[in-house]
Tab-separated table of C-alpha atoms and ligand atoms in Angstrom:
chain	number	residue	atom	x	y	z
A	118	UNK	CA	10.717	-8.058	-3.611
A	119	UNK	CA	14.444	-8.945	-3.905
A	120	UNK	CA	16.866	-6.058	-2.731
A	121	UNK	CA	20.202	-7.919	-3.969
A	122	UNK	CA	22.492	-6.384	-6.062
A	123	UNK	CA	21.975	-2.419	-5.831
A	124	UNK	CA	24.252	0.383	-5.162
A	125	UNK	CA	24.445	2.986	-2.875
A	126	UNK	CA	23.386	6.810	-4.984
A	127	UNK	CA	24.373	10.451	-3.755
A	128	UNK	CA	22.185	13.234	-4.889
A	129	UNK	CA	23.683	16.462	-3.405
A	130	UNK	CA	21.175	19.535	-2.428
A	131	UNK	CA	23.328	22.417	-3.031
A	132	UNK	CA	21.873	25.089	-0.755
A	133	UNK	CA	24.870	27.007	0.834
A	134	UNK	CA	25.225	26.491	4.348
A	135	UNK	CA	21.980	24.365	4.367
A	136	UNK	CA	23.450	22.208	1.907
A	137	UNK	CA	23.008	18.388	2.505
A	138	UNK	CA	23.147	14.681	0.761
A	139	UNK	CA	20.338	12.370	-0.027
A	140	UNK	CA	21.858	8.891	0.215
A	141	UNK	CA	19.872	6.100	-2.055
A	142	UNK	CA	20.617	2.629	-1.020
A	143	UNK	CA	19.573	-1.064	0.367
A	144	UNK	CA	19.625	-1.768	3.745
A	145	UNK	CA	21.498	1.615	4.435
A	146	UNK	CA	19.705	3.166	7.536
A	147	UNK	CA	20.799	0.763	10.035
A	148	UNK	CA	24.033	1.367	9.189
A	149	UNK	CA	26.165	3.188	12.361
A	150	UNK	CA	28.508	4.686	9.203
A	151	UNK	CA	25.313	6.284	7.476
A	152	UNK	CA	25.367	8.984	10.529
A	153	UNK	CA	28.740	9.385	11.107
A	154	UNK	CA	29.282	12.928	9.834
A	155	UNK	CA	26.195	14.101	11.334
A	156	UNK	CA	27.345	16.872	13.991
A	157	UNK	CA	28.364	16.123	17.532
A	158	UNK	CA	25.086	15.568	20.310
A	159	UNK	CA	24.328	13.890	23.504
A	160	UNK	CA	20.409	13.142	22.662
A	161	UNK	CA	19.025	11.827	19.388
A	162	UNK	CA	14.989	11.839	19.226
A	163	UNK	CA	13.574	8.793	16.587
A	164	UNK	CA	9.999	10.312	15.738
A	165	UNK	CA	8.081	7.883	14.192
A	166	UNK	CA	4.166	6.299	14.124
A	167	UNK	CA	2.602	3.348	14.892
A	168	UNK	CA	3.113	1.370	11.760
A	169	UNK	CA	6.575	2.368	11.007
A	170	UNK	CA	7.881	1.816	14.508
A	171	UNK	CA	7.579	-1.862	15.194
A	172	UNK	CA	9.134	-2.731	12.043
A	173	UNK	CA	11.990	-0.302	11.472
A	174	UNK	CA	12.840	1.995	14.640
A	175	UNK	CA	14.734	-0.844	16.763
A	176	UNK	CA	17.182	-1.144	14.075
A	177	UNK	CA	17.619	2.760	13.448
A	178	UNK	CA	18.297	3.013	17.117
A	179	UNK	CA	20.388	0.154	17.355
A	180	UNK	CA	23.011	2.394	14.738
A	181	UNK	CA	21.831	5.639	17.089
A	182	UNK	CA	22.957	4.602	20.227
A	183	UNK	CA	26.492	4.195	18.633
A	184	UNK	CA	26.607	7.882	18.632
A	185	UNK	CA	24.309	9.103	21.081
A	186	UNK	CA	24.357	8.891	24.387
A	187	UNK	CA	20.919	8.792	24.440
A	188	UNK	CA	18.221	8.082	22.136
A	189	UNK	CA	14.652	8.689	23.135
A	190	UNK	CA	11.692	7.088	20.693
A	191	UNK	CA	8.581	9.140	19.872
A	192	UNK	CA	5.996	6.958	18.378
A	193	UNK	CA	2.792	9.273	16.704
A	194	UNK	CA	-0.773	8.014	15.970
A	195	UNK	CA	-0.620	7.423	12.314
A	196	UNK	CA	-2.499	8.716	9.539
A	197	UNK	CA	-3.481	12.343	7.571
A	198	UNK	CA	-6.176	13.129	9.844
A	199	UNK	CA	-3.222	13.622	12.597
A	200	UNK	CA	-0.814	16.003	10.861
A	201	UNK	CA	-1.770	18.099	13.309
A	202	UNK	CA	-1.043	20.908	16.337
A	203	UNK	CA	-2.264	17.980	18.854
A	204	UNK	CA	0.166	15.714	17.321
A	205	UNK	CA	2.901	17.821	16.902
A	206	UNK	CA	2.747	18.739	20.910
A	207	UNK	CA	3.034	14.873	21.777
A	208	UNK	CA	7.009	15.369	20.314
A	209	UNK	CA	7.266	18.827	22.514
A	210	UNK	CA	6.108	16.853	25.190
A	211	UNK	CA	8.752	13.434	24.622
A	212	UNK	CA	11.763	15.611	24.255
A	213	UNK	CA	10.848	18.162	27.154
A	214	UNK	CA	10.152	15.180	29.227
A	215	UNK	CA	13.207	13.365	28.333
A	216	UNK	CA	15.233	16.204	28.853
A	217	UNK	CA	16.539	17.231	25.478
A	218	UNK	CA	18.621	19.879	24.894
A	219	UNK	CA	19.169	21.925	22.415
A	220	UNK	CA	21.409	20.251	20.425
A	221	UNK	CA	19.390	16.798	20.001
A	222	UNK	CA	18.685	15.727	16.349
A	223	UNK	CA	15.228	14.503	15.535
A	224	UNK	CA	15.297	11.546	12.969
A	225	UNK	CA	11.894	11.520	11.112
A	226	UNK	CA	11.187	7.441	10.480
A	227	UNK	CA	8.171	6.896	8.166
A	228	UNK	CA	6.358	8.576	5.458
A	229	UNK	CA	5.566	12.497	4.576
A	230	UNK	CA	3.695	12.505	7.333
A	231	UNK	CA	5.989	12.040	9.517
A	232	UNK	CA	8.430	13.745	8.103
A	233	UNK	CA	6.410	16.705	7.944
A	234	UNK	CA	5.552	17.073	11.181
A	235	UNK	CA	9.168	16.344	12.486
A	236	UNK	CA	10.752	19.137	10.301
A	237	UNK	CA	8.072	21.525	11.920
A	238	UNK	CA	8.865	20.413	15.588
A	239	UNK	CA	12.725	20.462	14.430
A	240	UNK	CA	12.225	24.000	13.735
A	241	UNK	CA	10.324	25.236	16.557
A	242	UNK	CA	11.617	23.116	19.824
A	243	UNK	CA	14.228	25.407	21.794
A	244	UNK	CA	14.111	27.719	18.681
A	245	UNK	CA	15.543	24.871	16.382
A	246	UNK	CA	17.244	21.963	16.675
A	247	UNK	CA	18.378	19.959	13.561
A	248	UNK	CA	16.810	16.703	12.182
A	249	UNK	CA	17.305	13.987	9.422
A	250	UNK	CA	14.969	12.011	7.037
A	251	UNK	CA	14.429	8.381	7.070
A	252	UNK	CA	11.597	8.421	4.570
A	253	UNK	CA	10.278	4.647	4.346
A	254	UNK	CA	7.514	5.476	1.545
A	255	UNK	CA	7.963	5.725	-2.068
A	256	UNK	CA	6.093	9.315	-1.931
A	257	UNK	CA	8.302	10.462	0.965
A	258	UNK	CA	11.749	9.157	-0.929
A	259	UNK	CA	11.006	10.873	-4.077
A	260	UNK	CA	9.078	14.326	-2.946
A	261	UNK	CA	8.728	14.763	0.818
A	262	UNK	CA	11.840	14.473	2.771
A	263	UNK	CA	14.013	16.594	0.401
A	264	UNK	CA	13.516	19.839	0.087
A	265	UNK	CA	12.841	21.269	3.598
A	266	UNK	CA	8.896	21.969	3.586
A	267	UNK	CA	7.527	20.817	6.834
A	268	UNK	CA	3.642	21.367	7.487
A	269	UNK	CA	0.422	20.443	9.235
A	270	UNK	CA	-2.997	20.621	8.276
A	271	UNK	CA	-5.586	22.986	9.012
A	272	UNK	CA	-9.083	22.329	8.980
A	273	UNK	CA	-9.579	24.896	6.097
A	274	UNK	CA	-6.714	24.121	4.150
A	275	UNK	CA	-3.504	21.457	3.239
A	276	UNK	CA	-0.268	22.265	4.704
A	277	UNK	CA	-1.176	25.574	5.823
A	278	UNK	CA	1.037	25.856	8.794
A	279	UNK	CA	4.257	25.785	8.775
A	280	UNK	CA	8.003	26.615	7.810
A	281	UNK	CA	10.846	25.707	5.401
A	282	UNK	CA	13.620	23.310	7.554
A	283	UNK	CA	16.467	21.483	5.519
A	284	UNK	CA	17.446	18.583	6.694
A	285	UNK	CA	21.095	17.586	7.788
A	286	UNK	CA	20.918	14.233	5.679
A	287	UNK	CA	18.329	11.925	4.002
A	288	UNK	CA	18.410	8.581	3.874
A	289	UNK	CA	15.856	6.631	1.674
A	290	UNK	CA	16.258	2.778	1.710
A	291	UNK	CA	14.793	0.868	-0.851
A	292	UNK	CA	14.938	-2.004	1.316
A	293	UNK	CA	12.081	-0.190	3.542
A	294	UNK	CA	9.185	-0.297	0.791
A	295	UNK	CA	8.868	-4.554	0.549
A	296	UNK	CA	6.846	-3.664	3.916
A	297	UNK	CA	4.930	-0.518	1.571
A	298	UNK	CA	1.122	-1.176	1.144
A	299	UNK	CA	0.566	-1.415	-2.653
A	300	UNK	CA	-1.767	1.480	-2.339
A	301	UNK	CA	0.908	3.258	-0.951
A	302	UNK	CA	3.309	2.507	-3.615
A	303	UNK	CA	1.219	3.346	-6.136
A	304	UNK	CA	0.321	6.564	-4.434
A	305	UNK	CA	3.745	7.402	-4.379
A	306	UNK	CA	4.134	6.816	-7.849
A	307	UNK	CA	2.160	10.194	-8.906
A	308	UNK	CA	4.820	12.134	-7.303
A	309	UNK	CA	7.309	9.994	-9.753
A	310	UNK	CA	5.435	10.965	-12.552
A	311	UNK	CA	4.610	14.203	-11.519
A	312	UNK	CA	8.452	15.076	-12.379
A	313	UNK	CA	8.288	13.593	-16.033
A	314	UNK	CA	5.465	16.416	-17.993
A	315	UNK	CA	7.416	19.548	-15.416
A	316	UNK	CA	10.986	18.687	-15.950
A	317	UNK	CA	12.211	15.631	-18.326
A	318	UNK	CA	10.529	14.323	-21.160
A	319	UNK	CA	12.709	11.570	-21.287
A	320	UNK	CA	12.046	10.555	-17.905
A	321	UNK	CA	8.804	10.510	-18.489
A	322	UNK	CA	9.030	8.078	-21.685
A	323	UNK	CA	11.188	6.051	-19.300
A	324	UNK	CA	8.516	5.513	-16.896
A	325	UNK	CA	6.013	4.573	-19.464
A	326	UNK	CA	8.626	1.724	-20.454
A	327	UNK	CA	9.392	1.067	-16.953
A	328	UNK	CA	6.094	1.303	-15.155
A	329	UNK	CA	4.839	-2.636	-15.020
A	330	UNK	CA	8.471	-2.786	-13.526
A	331	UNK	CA	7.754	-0.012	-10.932
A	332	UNK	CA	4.217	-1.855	-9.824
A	333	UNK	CA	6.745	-5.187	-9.438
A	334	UNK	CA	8.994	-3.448	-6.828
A	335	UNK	CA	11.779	-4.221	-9.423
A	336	UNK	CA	14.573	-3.264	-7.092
A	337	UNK	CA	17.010	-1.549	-9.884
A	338	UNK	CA	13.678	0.440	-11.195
A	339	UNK	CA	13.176	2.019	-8.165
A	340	UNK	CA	16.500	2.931	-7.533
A	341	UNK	CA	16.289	4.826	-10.872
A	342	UNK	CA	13.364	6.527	-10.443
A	343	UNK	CA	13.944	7.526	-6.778
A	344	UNK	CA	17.836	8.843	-8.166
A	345	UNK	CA	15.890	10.876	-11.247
A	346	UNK	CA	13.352	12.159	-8.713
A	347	UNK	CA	15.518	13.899	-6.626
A	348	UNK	CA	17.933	14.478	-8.977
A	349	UNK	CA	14.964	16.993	-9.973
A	350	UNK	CA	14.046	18.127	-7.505
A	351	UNK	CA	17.428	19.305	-5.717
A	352	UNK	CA	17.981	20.771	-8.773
A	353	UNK	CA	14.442	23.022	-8.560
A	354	UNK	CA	15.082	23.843	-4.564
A	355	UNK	CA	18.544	24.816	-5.261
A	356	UNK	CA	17.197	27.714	-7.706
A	357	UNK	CA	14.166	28.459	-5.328
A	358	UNK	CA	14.086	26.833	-2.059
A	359	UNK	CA	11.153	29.102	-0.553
A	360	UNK	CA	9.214	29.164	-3.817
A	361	UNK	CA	9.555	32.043	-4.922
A	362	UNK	CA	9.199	31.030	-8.463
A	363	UNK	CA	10.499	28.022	-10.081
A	364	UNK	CA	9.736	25.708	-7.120
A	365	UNK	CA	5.613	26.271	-7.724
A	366	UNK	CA	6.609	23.456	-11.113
A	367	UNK	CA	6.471	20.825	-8.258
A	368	UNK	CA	2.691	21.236	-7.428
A	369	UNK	CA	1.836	20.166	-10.441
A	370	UNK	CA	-1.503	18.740	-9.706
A	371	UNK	CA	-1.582	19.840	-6.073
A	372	UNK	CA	-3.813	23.038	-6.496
A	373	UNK	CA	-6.673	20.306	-7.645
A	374	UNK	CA	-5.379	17.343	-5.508
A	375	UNK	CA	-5.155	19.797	-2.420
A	376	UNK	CA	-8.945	20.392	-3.012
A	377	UNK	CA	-9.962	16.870	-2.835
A	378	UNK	CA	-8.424	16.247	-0.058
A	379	UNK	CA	-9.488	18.699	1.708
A	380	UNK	CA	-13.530	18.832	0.245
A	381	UNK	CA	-13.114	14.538	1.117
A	382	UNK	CA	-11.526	15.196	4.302
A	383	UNK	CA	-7.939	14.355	5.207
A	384	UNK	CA	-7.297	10.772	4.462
A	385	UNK	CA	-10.094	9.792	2.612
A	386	UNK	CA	-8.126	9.819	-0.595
A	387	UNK	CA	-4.200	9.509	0.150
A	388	UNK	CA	-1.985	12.666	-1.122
A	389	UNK	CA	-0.539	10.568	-3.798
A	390	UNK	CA	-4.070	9.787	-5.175
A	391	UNK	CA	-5.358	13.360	-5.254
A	392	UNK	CA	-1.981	14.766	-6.983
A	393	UNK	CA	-2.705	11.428	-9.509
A	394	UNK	CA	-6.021	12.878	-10.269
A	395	UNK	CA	-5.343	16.289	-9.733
A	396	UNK	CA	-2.416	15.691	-12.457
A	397	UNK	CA	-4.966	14.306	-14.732
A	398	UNK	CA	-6.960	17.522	-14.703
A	399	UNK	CA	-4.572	19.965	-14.674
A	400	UNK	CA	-2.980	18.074	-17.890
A	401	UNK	CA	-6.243	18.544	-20.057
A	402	UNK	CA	-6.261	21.917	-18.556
A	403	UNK	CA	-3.402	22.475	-20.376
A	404	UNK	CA	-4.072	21.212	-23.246
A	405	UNK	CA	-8.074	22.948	-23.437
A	406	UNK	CA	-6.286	26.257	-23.026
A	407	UNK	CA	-3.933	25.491	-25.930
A	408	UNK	CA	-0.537	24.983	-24.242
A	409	UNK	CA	-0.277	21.227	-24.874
A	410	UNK	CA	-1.632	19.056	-27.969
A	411	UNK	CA	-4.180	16.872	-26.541
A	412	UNK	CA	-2.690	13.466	-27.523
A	413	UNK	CA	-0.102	14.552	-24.845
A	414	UNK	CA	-2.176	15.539	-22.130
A	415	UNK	CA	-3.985	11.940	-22.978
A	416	UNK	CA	-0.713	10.350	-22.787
A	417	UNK	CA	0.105	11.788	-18.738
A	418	UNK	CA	-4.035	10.538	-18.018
A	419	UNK	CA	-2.471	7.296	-19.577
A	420	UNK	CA	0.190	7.152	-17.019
A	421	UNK	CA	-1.356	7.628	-14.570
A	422	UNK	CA	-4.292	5.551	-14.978
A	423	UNK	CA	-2.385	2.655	-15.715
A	424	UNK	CA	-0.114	3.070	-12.219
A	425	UNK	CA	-3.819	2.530	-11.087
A	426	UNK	CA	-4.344	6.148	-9.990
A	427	UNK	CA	-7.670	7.708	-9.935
A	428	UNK	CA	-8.072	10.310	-13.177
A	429	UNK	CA	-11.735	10.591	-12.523
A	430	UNK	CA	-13.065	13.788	-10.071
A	431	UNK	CA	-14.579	12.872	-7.159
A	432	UNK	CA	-18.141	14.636	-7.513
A	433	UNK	CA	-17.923	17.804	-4.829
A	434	UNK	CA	-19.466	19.901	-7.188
A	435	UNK	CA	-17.362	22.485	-9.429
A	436	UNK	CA	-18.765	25.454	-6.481
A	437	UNK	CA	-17.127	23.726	-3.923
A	438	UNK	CA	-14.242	22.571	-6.065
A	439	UNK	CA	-13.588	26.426	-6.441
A	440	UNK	CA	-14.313	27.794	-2.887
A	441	UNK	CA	-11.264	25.266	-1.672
A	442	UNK	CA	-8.793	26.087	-4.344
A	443	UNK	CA	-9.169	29.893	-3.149
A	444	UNK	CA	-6.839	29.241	-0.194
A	445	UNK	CA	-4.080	27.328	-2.395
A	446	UNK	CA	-0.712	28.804	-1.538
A	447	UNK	CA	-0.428	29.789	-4.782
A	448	UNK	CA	-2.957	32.143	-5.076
A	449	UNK	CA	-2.032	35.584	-5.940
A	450	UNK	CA	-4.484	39.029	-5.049
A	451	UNK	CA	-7.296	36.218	-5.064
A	452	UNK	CA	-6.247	34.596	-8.034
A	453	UNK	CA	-6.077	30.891	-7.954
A	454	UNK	CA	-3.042	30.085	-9.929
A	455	UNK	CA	-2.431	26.484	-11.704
A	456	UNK	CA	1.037	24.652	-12.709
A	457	UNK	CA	0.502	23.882	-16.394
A	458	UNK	CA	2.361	22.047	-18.876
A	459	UNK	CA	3.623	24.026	-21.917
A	460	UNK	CA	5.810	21.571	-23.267
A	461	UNK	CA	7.237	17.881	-22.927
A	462	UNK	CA	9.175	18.671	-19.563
A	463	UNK	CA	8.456	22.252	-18.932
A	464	UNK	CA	5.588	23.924	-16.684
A	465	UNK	CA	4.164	27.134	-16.140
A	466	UNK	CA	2.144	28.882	-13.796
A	467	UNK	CA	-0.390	30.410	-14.748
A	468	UNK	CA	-4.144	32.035	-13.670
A	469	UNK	CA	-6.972	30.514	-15.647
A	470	UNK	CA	-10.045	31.782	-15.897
A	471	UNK	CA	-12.893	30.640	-14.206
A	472	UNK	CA	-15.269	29.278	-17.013
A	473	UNK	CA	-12.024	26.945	-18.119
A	474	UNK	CA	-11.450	25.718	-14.527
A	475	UNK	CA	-15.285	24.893	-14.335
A	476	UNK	CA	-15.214	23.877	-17.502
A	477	UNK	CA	-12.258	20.766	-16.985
A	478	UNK	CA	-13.599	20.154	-13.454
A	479	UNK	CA	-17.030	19.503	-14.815
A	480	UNK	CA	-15.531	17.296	-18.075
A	481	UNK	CA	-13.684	15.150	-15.179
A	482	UNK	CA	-16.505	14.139	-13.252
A	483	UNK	CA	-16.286	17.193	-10.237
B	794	NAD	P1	2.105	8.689	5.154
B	794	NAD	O1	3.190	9.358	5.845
B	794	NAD	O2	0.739	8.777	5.732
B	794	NAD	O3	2.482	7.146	4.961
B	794	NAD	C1	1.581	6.311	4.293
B	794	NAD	C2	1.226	5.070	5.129
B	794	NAD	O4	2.271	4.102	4.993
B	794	NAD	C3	1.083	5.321	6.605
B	794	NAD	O5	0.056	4.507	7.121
B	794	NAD	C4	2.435	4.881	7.154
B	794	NAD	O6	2.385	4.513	8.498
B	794	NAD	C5	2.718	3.707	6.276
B	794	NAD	N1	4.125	3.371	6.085
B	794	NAD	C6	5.157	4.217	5.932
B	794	NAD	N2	6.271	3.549	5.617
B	794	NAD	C7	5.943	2.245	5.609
B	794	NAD	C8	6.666	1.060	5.343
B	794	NAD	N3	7.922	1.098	4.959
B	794	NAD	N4	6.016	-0.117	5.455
B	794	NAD	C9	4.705	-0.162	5.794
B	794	NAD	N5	3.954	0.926	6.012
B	794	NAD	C10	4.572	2.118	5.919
B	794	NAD	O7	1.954	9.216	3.646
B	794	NAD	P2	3.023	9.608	2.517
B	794	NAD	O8	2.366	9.283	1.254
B	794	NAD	O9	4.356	9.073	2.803
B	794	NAD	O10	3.146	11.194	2.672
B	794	NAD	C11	2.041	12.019	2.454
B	794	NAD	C12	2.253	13.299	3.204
B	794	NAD	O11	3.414	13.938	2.704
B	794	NAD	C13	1.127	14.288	3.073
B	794	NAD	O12	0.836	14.834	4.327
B	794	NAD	C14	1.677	15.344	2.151
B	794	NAD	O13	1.115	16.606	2.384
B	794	NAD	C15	3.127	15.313	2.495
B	794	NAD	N6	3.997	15.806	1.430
B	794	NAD	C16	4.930	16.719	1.767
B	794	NAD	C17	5.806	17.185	0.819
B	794	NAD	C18	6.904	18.137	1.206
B	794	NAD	O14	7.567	18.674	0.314
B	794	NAD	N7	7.155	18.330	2.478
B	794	NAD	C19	5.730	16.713	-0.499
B	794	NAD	C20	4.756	15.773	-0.800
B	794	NAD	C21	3.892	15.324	0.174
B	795	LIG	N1	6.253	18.954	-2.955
B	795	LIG	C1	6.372	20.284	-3.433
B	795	LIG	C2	7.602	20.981	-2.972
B	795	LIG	O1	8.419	20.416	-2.280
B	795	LIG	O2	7.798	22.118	-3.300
């Protein structure tokens, strides 16, 4: 994948005092000048895994230790099945070992994973310390690392601990994803589309124009897609940054990907690949309980089948399908509520009843 030839993009996040910029860009994060209005510190802490670490973290804290006087490296197992409270302690224990105090910045290096569990120990060590995203994913760029959710797993349930954290500053470089897995890519395409059926039905004829180009790593379609993407989404956590209402539009998918991930076990299927499916479902969901004519809901499978997403259930049984979705976050006096699509860029949420959830969960294969 070439990188030549693209400009640097500012998306702003306008949250008050929390307010912050994601910077878009090639070959941007090694960059001393990328940092430079970050607030004053002795101690910067690179948390990262290790995949990400021996290709990218040398450089990062190459431009670090032009501002800090020190700069300490965490380096995580990597992987799903360690967004956890074991993991999680292993940063407690780097920065209380290396002395941190309480004005070190954590910089999150790698994908939602990461980045998760960084914002979470950003929160929580000495009562809060602030951190930045380096998302080097697709998923992470577009979704993750804006918007101040930070999570681990539970054994019962996605993402059920944790707290909103904004970051001071992301910083998503294109240049990171020629090292991206094609699997990865691809998962982190769902959470492109995602944003097309919720909020912009012309971004979502873009991408089925642009997708072949997206699969290529065109450098000047990514940069577009990652711009749109948070574009949207700092405009929906600006209205509703703890969810409240509005924000729910970006799980699209998630109350059925969630489950599969979960009923597989954590990193079976890859978060991008359950949302992809998930999407899938929840689209003809839509469209069985009227919202959506069905040629559209067969356009989104479309999509997403042809990024190379699954669209098909895997078979858990519609019981057990069920029985997980009860402890979505969304769910309301034990109602398990869905993001639908009512429209060509707009989404509701909405309770369904049961015999139409079992109904699409059994038509998709569950
Ligand atoms: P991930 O963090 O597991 O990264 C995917 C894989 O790619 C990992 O093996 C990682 O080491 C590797 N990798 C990362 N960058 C690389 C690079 N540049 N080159 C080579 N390999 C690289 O997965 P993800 O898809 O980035 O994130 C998924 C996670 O994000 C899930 O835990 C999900 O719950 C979370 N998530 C959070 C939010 C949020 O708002 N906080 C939103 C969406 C997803
Ligand atoms: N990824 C969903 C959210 O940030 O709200």
């Amino acid at each position: 994948m070439s990188t030549s030839g693209s400009t640097q993009h500012r998306v702003s996040i306008a949250l008050d005092a929390r307010s912050y910029d994601i910077v878009i860009g090639t070959d941007v994060f090694a960059l001393p000048s990328t940092y430079e209005a970050l607030p004053d510190a002795t101690c910067a802490a690179l948390v990262s895994n290790h995949t990400v670490a021996p290709l990218y973290a040398q450089q990062l804290a190459k431009a670090l230790g032009e501002r800090y006087r020190k700069v300490i490296q965490v380096v995580l197992p990597d992987g799903e099945a360690h967004k956890s409270w074991q993991t999680l302690n292993l940063i407690f224990d780097a920065l209380l070992a290396a002395g941190c105090d309480r004005k070190t910045t954590l910089f999150a290096l790698g994908g939602g994973v990461v980045g998760d569990m960084t914002g979470f120990a950003a929160a929580c060590y000495m009562r809060g310390v602030p951190y930045v995203q380096v998302p080097t994913t697709l998923l992470a760029q577009v979704d993750s690392s804006v918007g101040g959710k930070t999570a681990i797993n539970h054994p019962m349930g996605k993402n059920m601990i944790g707290v909103f954290n904004q970051p001071l500053l992301v910083v998503a470089d294109i240049a990171t994803l020629t090292t991206l897995p094609q699997r990865e890519l691809i998962a982190g395409l769902a959470e492109v589309i995602k944003y097309g059926p919720i909020a912009d039905g012309a971004f979502f004829v873009w991408l089925e124009a642009n997708l072949d180009a997206l699969l290529a790593r065109d450098p000047a379609a990514l940069a577009h897609a990652i711009k749109r993407s948070c574009e949207i989404k700092a405009w929906v956590v600006s209205q509703d940054e703890r969810e409240t209402g509005l924000r729910a539009i970006l799980n699209f998918g998630h109350t059925f990907g969630h489950a599969i991930e979960a009923g597989l076990g954590f990193g079976t299927w890859l978060h991008g690949e359950a949302v992809g499916c998930g999407m899938a479902i929840a689209a003809q969901l839509s469209a069985n309980v009227g919202l959506i004519p069905a040629a559209y809901a067969l356009r989104i499978q479309r999509l997403i089948e042809r990024a190379g997403l699954p669209v098909r259930a895997p078979a858990l049984g519609v019981q057990r399908y069920q029985q997980l979705m009860s402890v979505d976050k969304k769910a309301e006096g034990g109602e398990t509520r869905f993001v639908l699509i009512e429209a060509p860029g707009k989404a509701v949420l909405r309770g369904v009843p049961d015999a139409d959830v079992a109904t699409v969960l059994r038509a998709c294969g569950a």
